[in-house]
PDB file of C-alpha atoms in Angstrom:
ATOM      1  CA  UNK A   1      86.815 -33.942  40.202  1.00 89.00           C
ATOM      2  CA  UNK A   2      89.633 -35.689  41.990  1.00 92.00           C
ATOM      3  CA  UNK A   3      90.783 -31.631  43.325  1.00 92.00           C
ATOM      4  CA  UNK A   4      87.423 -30.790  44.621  1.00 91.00           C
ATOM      5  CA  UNK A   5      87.325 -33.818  46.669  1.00 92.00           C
ATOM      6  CA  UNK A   6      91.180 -33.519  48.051  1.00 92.00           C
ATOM      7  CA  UNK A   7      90.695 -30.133  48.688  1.00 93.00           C
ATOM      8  CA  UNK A   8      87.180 -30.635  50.665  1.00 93.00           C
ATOM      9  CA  UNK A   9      87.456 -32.232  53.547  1.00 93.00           C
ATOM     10  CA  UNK A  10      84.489 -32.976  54.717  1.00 91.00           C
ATOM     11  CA  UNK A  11      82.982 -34.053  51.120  1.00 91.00           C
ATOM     12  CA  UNK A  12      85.884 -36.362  50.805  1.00 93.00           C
ATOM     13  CA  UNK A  13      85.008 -38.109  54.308  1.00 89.00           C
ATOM     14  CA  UNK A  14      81.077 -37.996  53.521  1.00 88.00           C
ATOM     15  CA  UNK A  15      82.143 -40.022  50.187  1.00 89.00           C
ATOM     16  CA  UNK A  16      84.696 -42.121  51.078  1.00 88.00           C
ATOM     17  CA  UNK A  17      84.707 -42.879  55.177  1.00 82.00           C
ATOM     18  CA  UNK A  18      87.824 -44.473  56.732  1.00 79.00           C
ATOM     19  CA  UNK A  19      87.794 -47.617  58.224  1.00 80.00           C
ATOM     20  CA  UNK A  20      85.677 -48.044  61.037  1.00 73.00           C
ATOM     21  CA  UNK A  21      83.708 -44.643  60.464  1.00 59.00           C
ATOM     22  CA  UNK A  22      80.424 -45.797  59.475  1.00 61.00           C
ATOM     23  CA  UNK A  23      78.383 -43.174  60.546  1.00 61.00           C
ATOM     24  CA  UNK A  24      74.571 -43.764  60.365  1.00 61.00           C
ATOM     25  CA  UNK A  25      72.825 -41.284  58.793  1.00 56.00           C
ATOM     26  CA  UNK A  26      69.142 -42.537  59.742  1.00 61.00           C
ATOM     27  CA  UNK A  27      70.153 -41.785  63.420  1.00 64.00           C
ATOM     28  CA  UNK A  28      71.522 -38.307  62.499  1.00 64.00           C
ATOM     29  CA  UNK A  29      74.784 -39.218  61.752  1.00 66.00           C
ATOM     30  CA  UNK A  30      76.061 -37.428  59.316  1.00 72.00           C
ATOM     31  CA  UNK A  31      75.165 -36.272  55.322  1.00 79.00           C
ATOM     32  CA  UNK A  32      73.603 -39.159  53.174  1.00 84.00           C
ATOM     33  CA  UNK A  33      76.133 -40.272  49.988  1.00 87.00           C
ATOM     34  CA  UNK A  34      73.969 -38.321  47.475  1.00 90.00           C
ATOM     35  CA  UNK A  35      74.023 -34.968  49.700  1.00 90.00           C
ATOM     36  CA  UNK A  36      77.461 -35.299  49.667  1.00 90.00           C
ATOM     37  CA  UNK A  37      77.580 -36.104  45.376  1.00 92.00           C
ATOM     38  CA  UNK A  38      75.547 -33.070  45.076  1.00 90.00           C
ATOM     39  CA  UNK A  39      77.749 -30.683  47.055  1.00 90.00           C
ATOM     40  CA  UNK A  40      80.616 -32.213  45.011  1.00 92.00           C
ATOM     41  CA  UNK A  41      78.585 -31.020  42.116  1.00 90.00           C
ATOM     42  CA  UNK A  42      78.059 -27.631  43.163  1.00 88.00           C
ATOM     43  CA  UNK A  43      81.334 -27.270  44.016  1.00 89.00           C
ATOM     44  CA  UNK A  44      82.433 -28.240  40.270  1.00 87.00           C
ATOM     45  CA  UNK A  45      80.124 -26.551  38.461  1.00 85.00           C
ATOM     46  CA  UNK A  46      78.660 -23.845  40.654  1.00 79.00           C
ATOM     47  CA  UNK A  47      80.715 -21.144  39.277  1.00 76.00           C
ATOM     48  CA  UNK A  48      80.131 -22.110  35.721  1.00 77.00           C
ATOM     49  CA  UNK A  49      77.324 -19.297  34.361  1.00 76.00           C
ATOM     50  CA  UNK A  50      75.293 -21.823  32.988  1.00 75.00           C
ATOM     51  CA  UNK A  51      74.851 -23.620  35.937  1.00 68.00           C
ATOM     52  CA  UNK A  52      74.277 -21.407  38.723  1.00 66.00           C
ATOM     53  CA  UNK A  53      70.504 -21.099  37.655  1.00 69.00           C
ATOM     54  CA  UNK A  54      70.053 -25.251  38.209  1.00 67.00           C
ATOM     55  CA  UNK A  55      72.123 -25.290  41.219  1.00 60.00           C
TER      56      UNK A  55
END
């Protein structure tokens, strides 16, 4: 979990902004938090054989 997120940039920003970066994702802003969980997700488990098929 913690590796995926270190190693993604851009997931670890949508999940956990810095200070000041509030972007507003109902004015196009940005991902929502959930779109960001569920690339997190695919980016744990996508390669796992029982998975792929749900992702």
């Amino acid at each position: 979990l913690l590796a995926c997120i270190i190693e993604n940039e851009s997931i670890k920003s949508g999940l956990f902004p810095g200070p000041g970066a509030n972007i507003s994702s109902s004015k196009g802003g940005g991902l929502t938090k959930t779109k960001n969980q569920f690339r997190l997700c695919k980016a744990m488990f996508g390669d796992e054989k029982d998975w792929r098929t749900v992702l």
